[in-house]
Structure formats: structure tokens, C-alpha cells
Amino acid sequence: MSRKSRSSRALVALAFCAVLPLTATACGDGGSGGDGDTIVIGTKFDQPGLGMKNPDGSMSGFDVDVAKYVAGELGYSPEQIEWKEAPSAQRENLIQNGQVTMIAATYSITDARKEKVDFAGPYLVTGQSLLVRSDNNDITGPASLENNKVLCSVSGSTPAQKIKDEYNGVQLQQYDTYSACIEALKNGAVDAVTTDEVILAGYAAQSPGAFKVVGEPFSEERYGIGLKKGDSDLRTKVNDAIKKMEDSGAWKEAFDRNLGPAGIAAPTPPPLDS
Ligand code: GLU
């Protein structure tokens, strides 16, 4: 195909997909694979070690590497991936309205979310924890926050929900992103940030000496790849890809490369859900 016809075809596809976002098959559906189309994948853009859009525009992180591997198994080269930012509160919507084919974005598998989307995986298990400034000594766990501390988390996340459900004496401020919470922690607007330990460790490694993770994890977060509900064929393919990544050693390599610098040792990958 000539350059010109290829790019005009892409333009037509772009216009078509913008007008008809529900027509996922023509707009990067994972099933077609490898014929020159693109696949749109949602991830975080501000979580170092997991999903990060770097200043030069490149993407990095464990979620990004898992998504790239899965896309590769579906027939898409890294150049064929279009990354879309998927903030915590928007993930189910992005999947349901067809704006993304899949989401790998520190996305915990929960029963409530499974009513709206399907999950492949889990591909990682972590747990909710707390991040404080290095010089803080009186925050030791969630219960110590009830003593007039201000806690930051993200709207639409499981850690924010857990605080609301189980520690309602805590003053919770919800932002759209964890990087906004980290700014607030840095400048003293909040006393602690809560989310999954791997995310917090990534921020701690990004600002050496500024923060520390405290206490023991107090939830279980099982990361899955979010998919449109009912596409069991795609879910099977994504699960097969995750399994292959784990068995081949690529999973551990990606974990060590992305999360090793944050001081986390690669765990054994969890078994996939049936
Ligand atoms: N894993 C949790 C969740 O899915 C917290 C991390 C996040 O907000 O991305 O809600």
C-alpha cells in the first residue's frame, strides 16, 4: 500500500472511530491483530515503575511492559499501540464506551467492577499501604490516621473506598491522580498518601530521602487487565499471553527492571482466575 493511501485510510479510520467510538472492531479491537491497525491501551501516565509517560514521550513501567507483551501476542508491535491515560475513576467508562481495548493500570479485580467489565489475570498481587514524609514518626498504620491526620487518595480507587468503609474517622481528600497526592504530601497539605504498596514504593524511589512507606499492607489488591464485558475470546487470549509472559521469564525480567529500583523483590506470579 502506498504511503498516501495508507495515511488517508488511517485518517478515515480516525474520523470513523471518533464518531462511532462503540465500533470497537474497526478501532483497534484486539482480535484482528497485526494487519497494520492500532490497538488503544489504557494505563497510568504518572506512576513511576508501573505506568509512566516520560518527558520524551516514551512509555515505561511494569504495567506498560505487561500490556506490550500482551499486545505483541495479539499481533501488535509496540509502534501499533496507542496509549491512553486511564485515571482510576474513568477506567470502567473507558472500557464500556469502547475508547480502549484493554486497561493495564494498577487495576484491582473487584466484584463491583466485574459487574461492568471483565478482567484477565491477575498478573500481580499487592496490598494497600501508607506513604508519609521521612521525618514523620506518629503515623504507623491506618488507625493512627484517625488522630486528626489528613490522608490523600484517588477518587474511584479501592484504597479510597476502604478508608471510607473502615476508617471513617480519617479526613480523606480525594484527588484525580496519585501524583497530585504526592505533591500535596511534599508541600504539607496532607499528612499521608494511601494506595497500593508497589505504587507508593515507586514514588519513594523517585524522590530519594523524601518519603517512606509505613506499616504493613492492609488489603489484597489483585491486578487484572480490564476488558469489555462478555468478550471471552479476547479474555482467553490475554490470559494465555500473561501465562506465556510468566513462564518465559519475561514477567520477572520486567518486574525486576521496573520495580527492582524501588527495592521490591519479584514475587511468584499469582495463579490466573478461571
Ligand atoms: N489498585 C487500586 C485500584 O484499582 C489502587 C490503584 C489505582 O487507583 O490505580 O483502585
PDB file of C-alpha atoms and ligand atoms in Angstrom:
ATOM      1  CA  MET A   1       0.000   0.000   0.000  1.00  0.00           C
ATOM      2  CA  SER A   2       1.342   3.465  -0.840  1.00  0.00           C
ATOM      3  CA  ARG A   3       2.127   5.946   1.897  1.00  0.00           C
ATOM      4  CA  LYS A   4      -0.656   8.189   0.759  1.00  0.00           C
ATOM      5  CA  SER A   5      -3.420   5.607   0.679  1.00  0.00           C
ATOM      6  CA  ARG A   6      -2.255   4.222   3.973  1.00  0.00           C
ATOM      7  CA  SER A   7      -2.366   7.572   5.703  1.00  0.00           C
ATOM      8  CA  SER A   8      -5.698   8.546   4.166  1.00  0.00           C
ATOM      9  CA  ARG A   9      -7.079   5.212   5.276  1.00  0.00           C
ATOM     10  CA  ALA A  10      -5.804   5.982   8.769  1.00  0.00           C
ATOM     11  CA  LEU A  11      -7.469   9.379   8.627  1.00  0.00           C
ATOM     12  CA  VAL A  12     -10.775   7.853   7.605  1.00  0.00           C
ATOM     13  CA  ALA A  13     -10.419   5.303  10.396  1.00  0.00           C
ATOM     14  CA  LEU A  14      -9.644   8.075  12.836  1.00  0.00           C
ATOM     15  CA  ALA A  15     -12.717  10.074  11.852  1.00  0.00           C
ATOM     16  CA  PHE A  16     -14.852   6.943  11.881  1.00  0.00           C
ATOM     17  CA  CYS A  17     -13.647   5.875  15.295  1.00  0.00           C
ATOM     18  CA  ALA A  18     -14.105   9.350  16.713  1.00  0.00           C
ATOM     19  CA  VAL A  19     -17.709   9.467  15.514  1.00  0.00           C
ATOM     20  CA  LEU A  20     -18.532   5.895  16.392  1.00  0.00           C
ATOM     21  CA  PRO A  21     -16.499   5.021  19.457  1.00  0.00           C
ATOM     22  CA  LEU A  22     -18.666   1.971  20.074  1.00  0.00           C
ATOM     23  CA  THR A  23     -17.461   0.295  16.891  1.00  0.00           C
ATOM     24  CA  ALA A  24     -14.526  -1.266  18.641  1.00  0.00           C
ATOM     25  CA  THR A  25     -13.860  -3.886  15.974  1.00  0.00           C
ATOM     26  CA  ALA A  26     -12.792  -1.292  13.438  1.00  0.00           C
ATOM     27  CA  CYS A  27     -10.974   0.792  16.017  1.00  0.00           C
ATOM     28  CA  GLY A  28      -8.204  -1.404  17.267  1.00  0.00           C
ATOM     29  CA  ASP A  29     -10.006  -4.451  18.557  1.00  0.00           C
ATOM     30  CA  GLY A  30      -7.564  -6.975  19.948  1.00  0.00           C
ATOM     31  CA  GLY A  31      -8.982  -9.807  17.901  1.00  0.00           C
ATOM     32  CA  SER A  32      -7.952  -8.680  14.433  1.00  0.00           C
ATOM     33  CA  GLY A  33      -4.282  -8.174  15.151  1.00  0.00           C
ATOM     34  CA  GLY A  34      -1.189  -7.485  13.164  1.00  0.00           C
ATOM     35  CA  ASP A  35      -2.591  -6.128   9.924  1.00  0.00           C
ATOM     36  CA  GLY A  36      -1.482  -2.560  10.321  1.00  0.00           C
ATOM     37  CA  ASP A  37      -4.229  -1.373  12.643  1.00  0.00           C
ATOM     38  CA  THR A  38      -3.532   0.022  16.048  1.00  0.00           C
ATOM     39  CA  ILE A  39      -4.683  -1.040  19.472  1.00  0.00           C
ATOM     40  CA  VAL A  40      -5.625   1.500  22.132  1.00  0.00           C
ATOM     41  CA  ILE A  41      -4.458   0.561  25.618  1.00  0.00           C
ATOM     42  CA  GLY A  42      -5.222   2.463  28.798  1.00  0.00           C
ATOM     43  CA  THR A  43      -2.619   2.876  31.517  1.00  0.00           C
ATOM     44  CA  LYS A  44      -1.455   5.416  34.089  1.00  0.00           C
ATOM     45  CA  PHE A  45       0.832   8.217  32.907  1.00  0.00           C
ATOM     46  CA  ASP A  46       2.141   9.316  36.311  1.00  0.00           C
ATOM     47  CA  GLN A  47       3.037   6.196  38.297  1.00  0.00           C
ATOM     48  CA  PRO A  48       6.814   5.555  38.200  1.00  0.00           C
ATOM     49  CA  GLY A  49       7.734   1.885  37.839  1.00  0.00           C
ATOM     50  CA  LEU A  50       4.178   0.954  36.751  1.00  0.00           C
ATOM     51  CA  GLY A  51       2.709   3.256  34.127  1.00  0.00           C
ATOM     52  CA  MET A  52       4.673   6.347  33.233  1.00  0.00           C
ATOM     53  CA  LYS A  53       4.741   8.737  30.302  1.00  0.00           C
ATOM     54  CA  ASN A  54       8.276  10.077  30.279  1.00  0.00           C
ATOM     55  CA  PRO A  55       9.265  13.644  29.319  1.00  0.00           C
ATOM     56  CA  ASP A  56      10.450  12.384  25.898  1.00  0.00           C
ATOM     57  CA  GLY A  57       7.002  10.873  25.285  1.00  0.00           C
ATOM     58  CA  SER A  58       8.098   7.260  25.733  1.00  0.00           C
ATOM     59  CA  MET A  59       6.143   4.916  27.999  1.00  0.00           C
ATOM     60  CA  SER A  60       7.652   2.785  30.757  1.00  0.00           C
ATOM     61  CA  GLY A  61       6.695   0.660  33.747  1.00  0.00           C
ATOM     62  CA  PHE A  62       5.625  -2.846  34.661  1.00  0.00           C
ATOM     63  CA  ASP A  63       2.009  -2.330  33.532  1.00  0.00           C
ATOM     64  CA  VAL A  64       3.291  -0.905  30.254  1.00  0.00           C
ATOM     65  CA  ASP A  65       5.569  -3.918  29.740  1.00  0.00           C
ATOM     66  CA  VAL A  66       2.788  -6.391  30.544  1.00  0.00           C
ATOM     67  CA  ALA A  67       0.458  -4.583  28.136  1.00  0.00           C
ATOM     68  CA  LYS A  68       3.138  -4.501  25.423  1.00  0.00           C
ATOM     69  CA  TYR A  69       3.738  -8.238  25.814  1.00  0.00           C
ATOM     70  CA  VAL A  70       0.020  -8.998  25.632  1.00  0.00           C
ATOM     71  CA  ALA A  71      -0.407  -6.716  22.606  1.00  0.00           C
ATOM     72  CA  GLY A  72       2.530  -8.496  20.960  1.00  0.00           C
ATOM     73  CA  GLU A  73       0.791 -11.852  21.453  1.00  0.00           C
ATOM     74  CA  LEU A  74      -2.341 -10.373  19.871  1.00  0.00           C
ATOM     75  CA  GLY A  75      -0.268  -9.367  16.845  1.00  0.00           C
ATOM     76  CA  TYR A  76       0.518  -5.726  17.575  1.00  0.00           C
ATOM     77  CA  SER A  77       4.032  -4.301  17.543  1.00  0.00           C
ATOM     78  CA  PRO A  78       4.897  -1.627  20.149  1.00  0.00           C
ATOM     79  CA  GLU A  79       4.571   1.001  17.386  1.00  0.00           C
ATOM     80  CA  GLN A  80       0.966  -0.068  16.839  1.00  0.00           C
ATOM     81  CA  ILE A  81      -0.007   0.704  20.430  1.00  0.00           C
ATOM     82  CA  GLU A  82      -1.780   3.948  21.138  1.00  0.00           C
ATOM     83  CA  TRP A  83      -1.522   4.705  24.861  1.00  0.00           C
ATOM     84  CA  LYS A  84      -4.427   6.427  26.540  1.00  0.00           C
ATOM     85  CA  GLU A  85      -4.312   7.811  30.056  1.00  0.00           C
ATOM     86  CA  ALA A  86      -6.705   5.879  32.287  1.00  0.00           C
ATOM     87  CA  PRO A  87      -7.233   7.662  35.634  1.00  0.00           C
ATOM     88  CA  SER A  88      -8.642   5.420  38.375  1.00  0.00           C
ATOM     89  CA  ALA A  89     -12.193   6.789  38.279  1.00  0.00           C
ATOM     90  CA  GLN A  90     -12.512   6.580  34.491  1.00  0.00           C
ATOM     91  CA  ARG A  91     -11.393   3.020  33.815  1.00  0.00           C
ATOM     92  CA  GLU A  92     -14.739   1.232  33.640  1.00  0.00           C
ATOM     93  CA  ASN A  93     -16.130   4.029  31.435  1.00  0.00           C
ATOM     94  CA  LEU A  94     -13.196   3.938  29.024  1.00  0.00           C
ATOM     95  CA  ILE A  95     -13.731   0.210  28.542  1.00  0.00           C
ATOM     96  CA  GLN A  96     -17.518   0.317  28.413  1.00  0.00           C
ATOM     97  CA  ASN A  97     -17.690   3.057  25.783  1.00  0.00           C
ATOM     98  CA  GLY A  98     -15.040   1.432  23.600  1.00  0.00           C
ATOM     99  CA  GLN A  99     -12.344   4.106  23.910  1.00  0.00           C
ATOM    100  CA  VAL A 100      -9.774   1.470  24.833  1.00  0.00           C
ATOM    101  CA  THR A 101      -9.467  -2.245  24.044  1.00  0.00           C
ATOM    102  CA  MET A 102      -7.779  -3.021  27.329  1.00  0.00           C
ATOM    103  CA  ILE A 103      -6.547  -1.369  30.507  1.00  0.00           C
ATOM    104  CA  ALA A 104      -3.414  -2.281  32.443  1.00  0.00           C
ATOM    105  CA  ALA A 105      -3.298   0.409  35.104  1.00  0.00           C
ATOM    106  CA  THR A 106      -2.776  -0.927  38.635  1.00  0.00           C
ATOM    107  CA  TYR A 107      -6.372  -2.067  38.174  1.00  0.00           C
ATOM    108  CA  SER A 108      -7.654  -4.245  41.009  1.00  0.00           C
ATOM    109  CA  ILE A 109     -10.084  -7.027  40.196  1.00  0.00           C
ATOM    110  CA  THR A 110     -13.209  -6.488  42.317  1.00  0.00           C
ATOM    111  CA  ASP A 111     -16.736  -7.868  42.249  1.00  0.00           C
ATOM    112  CA  ALA A 112     -18.201  -4.373  41.859  1.00  0.00           C
ATOM    113  CA  ARG A 113     -16.040  -3.668  38.815  1.00  0.00           C
ATOM    114  CA  LYS A 114     -16.784  -7.113  37.371  1.00  0.00           C
ATOM    115  CA  GLU A 115     -20.396  -6.034  37.001  1.00  0.00           C
ATOM    116  CA  LYS A 116     -19.229  -3.545  34.364  1.00  0.00           C
ATOM    117  CA  VAL A 117     -16.061  -5.019  32.833  1.00  0.00           C
ATOM    118  CA  ASP A 118     -14.190  -8.313  32.593  1.00  0.00           C
ATOM    119  CA  PHE A 119     -10.680  -8.944  33.846  1.00  0.00           C
ATOM    120  CA  ALA A 120      -7.888 -11.165  32.594  1.00  0.00           C
ATOM    121  CA  GLY A 121      -5.292 -12.068  35.212  1.00  0.00           C
ATOM    122  CA  PRO A 122      -4.442 -11.421  37.958  1.00  0.00           C
ATOM    123  CA  TYR A 123      -0.837 -10.714  36.924  1.00  0.00           C
ATOM    124  CA  LEU A 124       0.305  -9.191  40.238  1.00  0.00           C
ATOM    125  CA  VAL A 125      -0.847  -9.142  43.848  1.00  0.00           C
ATOM    126  CA  THR A 126      -0.016  -6.236  46.161  1.00  0.00           C
ATOM    127  CA  GLY A 127      -1.715  -4.510  49.082  1.00  0.00           C
ATOM    128  CA  GLN A 128      -2.776  -1.106  50.314  1.00  0.00           C
ATOM    129  CA  SER A 129      -0.252   0.773  52.422  1.00  0.00           C
ATOM    130  CA  LEU A 130       0.702   4.289  53.561  1.00  0.00           C
ATOM    131  CA  LEU A 131       3.333   6.779  52.452  1.00  0.00           C
ATOM    132  CA  VAL A 132       4.464   9.590  54.762  1.00  0.00           C
ATOM    133  CA  ARG A 133       7.256  12.189  54.801  1.00  0.00           C
ATOM    134  CA  SER A 134      10.540  10.700  56.006  1.00  0.00           C
ATOM    135  CA  ASP A 135      10.578  12.819  59.169  1.00  0.00           C
ATOM    136  CA  ASN A 136       7.127  11.650  60.326  1.00  0.00           C
ATOM    137  CA  ASN A 137       7.063   9.266  63.248  1.00  0.00           C
ATOM    138  CA  ASP A 138       3.485   9.251  64.514  1.00  0.00           C
ATOM    139  CA  ILE A 139       1.775   7.606  61.550  1.00  0.00           C
ATOM    140  CA  THR A 140       2.261   3.886  61.813  1.00  0.00           C
ATOM    141  CA  GLY A 141      -0.860   2.412  60.233  1.00  0.00           C
ATOM    142  CA  PRO A 142      -4.403   3.341  59.201  1.00  0.00           C
ATOM    143  CA  ALA A 143      -5.730   3.554  62.769  1.00  0.00           C
ATOM    144  CA  SER A 144      -3.146   6.227  63.680  1.00  0.00           C
ATOM    145  CA  LEU A 145      -4.641   8.495  60.992  1.00  0.00           C
ATOM    146  CA  GLU A 146      -7.864   8.872  62.959  1.00  0.00           C
ATOM    147  CA  ASN A 147      -5.912  11.195  65.200  1.00  0.00           C
ATOM    148  CA  ASN A 148      -6.704  14.294  63.070  1.00  0.00           C
ATOM    149  CA  LYS A 149      -4.454  13.430  60.168  1.00  0.00           C
ATOM    150  CA  VAL A 150      -5.233  14.332  56.558  1.00  0.00           C
ATOM    151  CA  LEU A 151      -4.971  11.436  54.152  1.00  0.00           C
ATOM    152  CA  CYS A 152      -4.847  11.653  50.361  1.00  0.00           C
ATOM    153  CA  SER A 153      -6.065   9.040  47.901  1.00  0.00           C
ATOM    154  CA  VAL A 154      -7.654   8.907  44.466  1.00  0.00           C
ATOM    155  CA  SER A 155     -11.336   9.020  43.501  1.00  0.00           C
ATOM    156  CA  GLY A 156     -12.669   5.742  42.208  1.00  0.00           C
ATOM    157  CA  SER A 157      -9.851   3.681  43.735  1.00  0.00           C
ATOM    158  CA  THR A 158     -10.216   0.693  46.047  1.00  0.00           C
ATOM    159  CA  PRO A 159      -7.895   2.237  48.715  1.00  0.00           C
ATOM    160  CA  ALA A 160     -10.084   5.360  48.975  1.00  0.00           C
ATOM    161  CA  GLN A 161     -13.151   3.127  49.278  1.00  0.00           C
ATOM    162  CA  LYS A 162     -11.560   1.053  52.033  1.00  0.00           C
ATOM    163  CA  ILE A 163     -10.781   4.163  54.091  1.00  0.00           C
ATOM    164  CA  LYS A 164     -14.387   5.368  53.696  1.00  0.00           C
ATOM    165  CA  ASP A 165     -15.753   1.945  54.650  1.00  0.00           C
ATOM    166  CA  GLU A 166     -13.465   1.032  57.526  1.00  0.00           C
ATOM    167  CA  TYR A 167     -11.762   4.169  58.882  1.00  0.00           C
ATOM    168  CA  ASN A 168     -14.388   6.855  58.650  1.00  0.00           C
ATOM    169  CA  GLY A 169     -12.743   8.941  61.375  1.00  0.00           C
ATOM    170  CA  VAL A 170      -9.942   9.744  58.909  1.00  0.00           C
ATOM    171  CA  GLN A 171     -10.057  13.019  56.972  1.00  0.00           C
ATOM    172  CA  LEU A 172      -9.815  11.754  53.423  1.00  0.00           C
ATOM    173  CA  GLN A 173      -9.036  14.051  50.499  1.00  0.00           C
ATOM    174  CA  GLN A 174      -9.571  12.540  47.092  1.00  0.00           C
ATOM    175  CA  TYR A 175      -7.670  13.749  44.060  1.00  0.00           C
ATOM    176  CA  ASP A 176      -7.745  12.522  40.464  1.00  0.00           C
ATOM    177  CA  THR A 177      -4.211  11.135  40.432  1.00  0.00           C
ATOM    178  CA  TYR A 178      -1.630   9.826  42.878  1.00  0.00           C
ATOM    179  CA  SER A 179       0.977  12.279  41.563  1.00  0.00           C
ATOM    180  CA  ALA A 180      -1.299  15.091  42.813  1.00  0.00           C
ATOM    181  CA  CYS A 181      -1.386  13.374  46.237  1.00  0.00           C
ATOM    182  CA  ILE A 182       2.415  13.154  46.209  1.00  0.00           C
ATOM    183  CA  GLU A 183       2.673  16.909  45.531  1.00  0.00           C
ATOM    184  CA  ALA A 184       0.310  17.551  48.435  1.00  0.00           C
ATOM    185  CA  LEU A 185       2.385  15.298  50.687  1.00  0.00           C
ATOM    186  CA  LYS A 186       5.562  17.085  49.636  1.00  0.00           C
ATOM    187  CA  ASN A 187       4.201  20.549  50.394  1.00  0.00           C
ATOM    188  CA  GLY A 188       2.495  19.585  53.651  1.00  0.00           C
ATOM    189  CA  ALA A 189      -1.133  19.890  52.521  1.00  0.00           C
ATOM    190  CA  VAL A 190      -1.702  16.256  53.564  1.00  0.00           C
ATOM    191  CA  ASP A 191      -0.022  14.005  56.132  1.00  0.00           C
ATOM    192  CA  ALA A 192      -0.092  10.702  54.257  1.00  0.00           C
ATOM    193  CA  VAL A 193      -0.983   9.081  50.939  1.00  0.00           C
ATOM    194  CA  THR A 194      -2.676   5.707  50.681  1.00  0.00           C
ATOM    195  CA  THR A 195      -2.725   3.285  47.788  1.00  0.00           C
ATOM    196  CA  ASP A 196      -1.038   0.032  46.779  1.00  0.00           C
ATOM    197  CA  GLU A 197       2.430  -0.610  48.170  1.00  0.00           C
ATOM    198  CA  VAL A 198       4.067  -1.026  44.731  1.00  0.00           C
ATOM    199  CA  ILE A 199       2.764   2.392  43.662  1.00  0.00           C
ATOM    200  CA  LEU A 200       3.963   4.066  46.858  1.00  0.00           C
ATOM    201  CA  ALA A 201       7.395   2.408  46.568  1.00  0.00           C
ATOM    202  CA  GLY A 202       7.694   3.821  43.049  1.00  0.00           C
ATOM    203  CA  TYR A 203       7.104   7.364  44.293  1.00  0.00           C
ATOM    204  CA  ALA A 204       9.500   6.873  47.227  1.00  0.00           C
ATOM    205  CA  ALA A 205      12.224   5.750  44.795  1.00  0.00           C
ATOM    206  CA  GLN A 206      11.544   8.755  42.560  1.00  0.00           C
ATOM    207  CA  SER A 207      12.336  11.225  45.394  1.00  0.00           C
ATOM    208  CA  PRO A 208      15.139   9.595  47.405  1.00  0.00           C
ATOM    209  CA  GLY A 209      15.061  10.544  51.072  1.00  0.00           C
ATOM    210  CA  ALA A 210      11.742  12.405  50.940  1.00  0.00           C
ATOM    211  CA  PHE A 211       9.207   9.709  51.790  1.00  0.00           C
ATOM    212  CA  LYS A 212       8.842   6.319  53.450  1.00  0.00           C
ATOM    213  CA  VAL A 213       6.279   3.519  53.278  1.00  0.00           C
ATOM    214  CA  VAL A 214       4.995   2.682  56.782  1.00  0.00           C
ATOM    215  CA  GLY A 215       3.138  -0.217  58.376  1.00  0.00           C
ATOM    216  CA  GLU A 216       2.010  -3.484  56.877  1.00  0.00           C
ATOM    217  CA  PRO A 217      -0.225  -3.783  53.804  1.00  0.00           C
ATOM    218  CA  PHE A 218      -3.862  -3.853  54.941  1.00  0.00           C
ATOM    219  CA  SER A 219      -5.702  -5.124  51.866  1.00  0.00           C
ATOM    220  CA  GLU A 220      -5.177  -7.507  48.991  1.00  0.00           C
ATOM    221  CA  GLU A 221      -5.089  -5.903  45.535  1.00  0.00           C
ATOM    222  CA  ARG A 222      -5.068  -8.284  42.583  1.00  0.00           C
ATOM    223  CA  TYR A 223      -4.143  -6.518  39.354  1.00  0.00           C
ATOM    224  CA  GLY A 224      -6.033  -7.574  36.255  1.00  0.00           C
ATOM    225  CA  ILE A 225      -6.254  -6.391  32.675  1.00  0.00           C
ATOM    226  CA  GLY A 226      -9.631  -4.761  32.175  1.00  0.00           C
ATOM    227  CA  LEU A 227     -11.585  -5.800  29.080  1.00  0.00           C
ATOM    228  CA  LYS A 228     -15.018  -5.260  27.620  1.00  0.00           C
ATOM    229  CA  LYS A 229     -17.576  -7.452  29.362  1.00  0.00           C
ATOM    230  CA  GLY A 230     -18.533 -10.590  27.500  1.00  0.00           C
ATOM    231  CA  ASP A 231     -15.599 -10.894  25.077  1.00  0.00           C
ATOM    232  CA  SER A 232     -14.484 -14.265  26.398  1.00  0.00           C
ATOM    233  CA  ASP A 233     -12.383 -14.935  23.312  1.00  0.00           C
ATOM    234  CA  LEU A 234     -10.248 -11.851  23.963  1.00  0.00           C
ATOM    235  CA  ARG A 235     -10.067 -12.659  27.685  1.00  0.00           C
ATOM    236  CA  THR A 236      -8.739 -16.150  26.913  1.00  0.00           C
ATOM    237  CA  LYS A 237      -6.120 -14.708  24.549  1.00  0.00           C
ATOM    238  CA  VAL A 238      -4.989 -12.159  27.125  1.00  0.00           C
ATOM    239  CA  ASN A 239      -4.795 -14.815  29.844  1.00  0.00           C
ATOM    240  CA  ASP A 240      -2.730 -17.030  27.516  1.00  0.00           C
ATOM    241  CA  ALA A 241      -0.391 -14.105  26.872  1.00  0.00           C
ATOM    242  CA  ILE A 242       0.032 -13.388  30.608  1.00  0.00           C
ATOM    243  CA  LYS A 243       0.781 -17.074  31.244  1.00  0.00           C
ATOM    244  CA  LYS A 244       3.344 -17.115  28.452  1.00  0.00           C
ATOM    245  CA  MET A 245       4.997 -13.963  29.778  1.00  0.00           C
ATOM    246  CA  GLU A 246       5.263 -15.531  33.229  1.00  0.00           C
ATOM    247  CA  ASP A 247       6.529 -18.929  32.017  1.00  0.00           C
ATOM    248  CA  SER A 248       9.115 -17.432  29.654  1.00  0.00           C
ATOM    249  CA  GLY A 249      10.820 -15.351  32.335  1.00  0.00           C
ATOM    250  CA  ALA A 250       9.796 -12.077  30.646  1.00  0.00           C
ATOM    251  CA  TRP A 251       7.446 -11.307  33.538  1.00  0.00           C
ATOM    252  CA  LYS A 252      10.211 -11.496  36.168  1.00  0.00           C
ATOM    253  CA  GLU A 253      12.582  -9.566  33.920  1.00  0.00           C
ATOM    254  CA  ALA A 254      10.005  -6.796  33.526  1.00  0.00           C
ATOM    255  CA  PHE A 255       9.286  -6.764  37.254  1.00  0.00           C
ATOM    256  CA  ASP A 256      12.971  -6.524  38.209  1.00  0.00           C
ATOM    257  CA  ARG A 257      13.690  -3.836  35.627  1.00  0.00           C
ATOM    258  CA  ASN A 258      10.754  -1.646  36.657  1.00  0.00           C
ATOM    259  CA  LEU A 259      10.250  -2.297  40.362  1.00  0.00           C
ATOM    260  CA  GLY A 260      13.685  -3.571  41.422  1.00  0.00           C
ATOM    261  CA  PRO A 261      14.973   0.035  41.723  1.00  0.00           C
ATOM    262  CA  ALA A 262      12.142   0.690  44.212  1.00  0.00           C
ATOM    263  CA  GLY A 263      13.506  -2.117  46.384  1.00  0.00           C
ATOM    264  CA  ILE A 264      10.788  -4.704  45.735  1.00  0.00           C
ATOM    265  CA  ALA A 265      11.750  -8.312  45.023  1.00  0.00           C
ATOM    266  CA  ALA A 266       9.753 -10.083  42.308  1.00  0.00           C
ATOM    267  CA  PRO A 267       7.108 -12.330  43.894  1.00  0.00           C
ATOM    268  CA  THR A 268       5.868 -15.560  42.365  1.00  0.00           C
ATOM    269  CA  PRO A 269       3.196 -14.624  39.821  1.00  0.00           C
ATOM    270  CA  PRO A 270      -0.318 -15.376  41.142  1.00  0.00           C
ATOM    271  CA  PRO A 271      -2.457 -18.088  39.515  1.00  0.00           C
ATOM    272  CA  LEU A 272      -4.895 -16.788  36.898  1.00  0.00           C
ATOM    273  CA  ASP A 273      -8.591 -16.654  37.735  1.00  0.00           C
ATOM    274  CA  SER A 274     -10.719 -19.207  35.944  1.00  0.00           C
TER     275      SER A 274
HETATM  276  N1  GLU B   1      -5.357  -0.958  42.729  1.00  0.00           N
HETATM  277  C1  GLU B   1      -6.217   0.048  43.235  1.00  0.00           C
HETATM  278  C2  GLU B   1      -7.412   0.309  42.345  1.00  0.00           C
HETATM  279  O1  GLU B   1      -7.547  -0.290  41.345  1.00  0.00           O
HETATM  280  C3  GLU B   1      -5.481   1.348  43.502  1.00  0.00           C
HETATM  281  C4  GLU B   1      -4.600   1.834  42.390  1.00  0.00           C
HETATM  282  C5  GLU B   1      -5.302   2.713  41.403  1.00  0.00           C
HETATM  283  O2  GLU B   1      -6.138   3.539  41.784  1.00  0.00           O
HETATM  284  O3  GLU B   1      -4.951   2.605  40.221  1.00  0.00           O
HETATM  285  O4  GLU B   1      -8.262   1.099  42.647  1.00  0.00           O
END
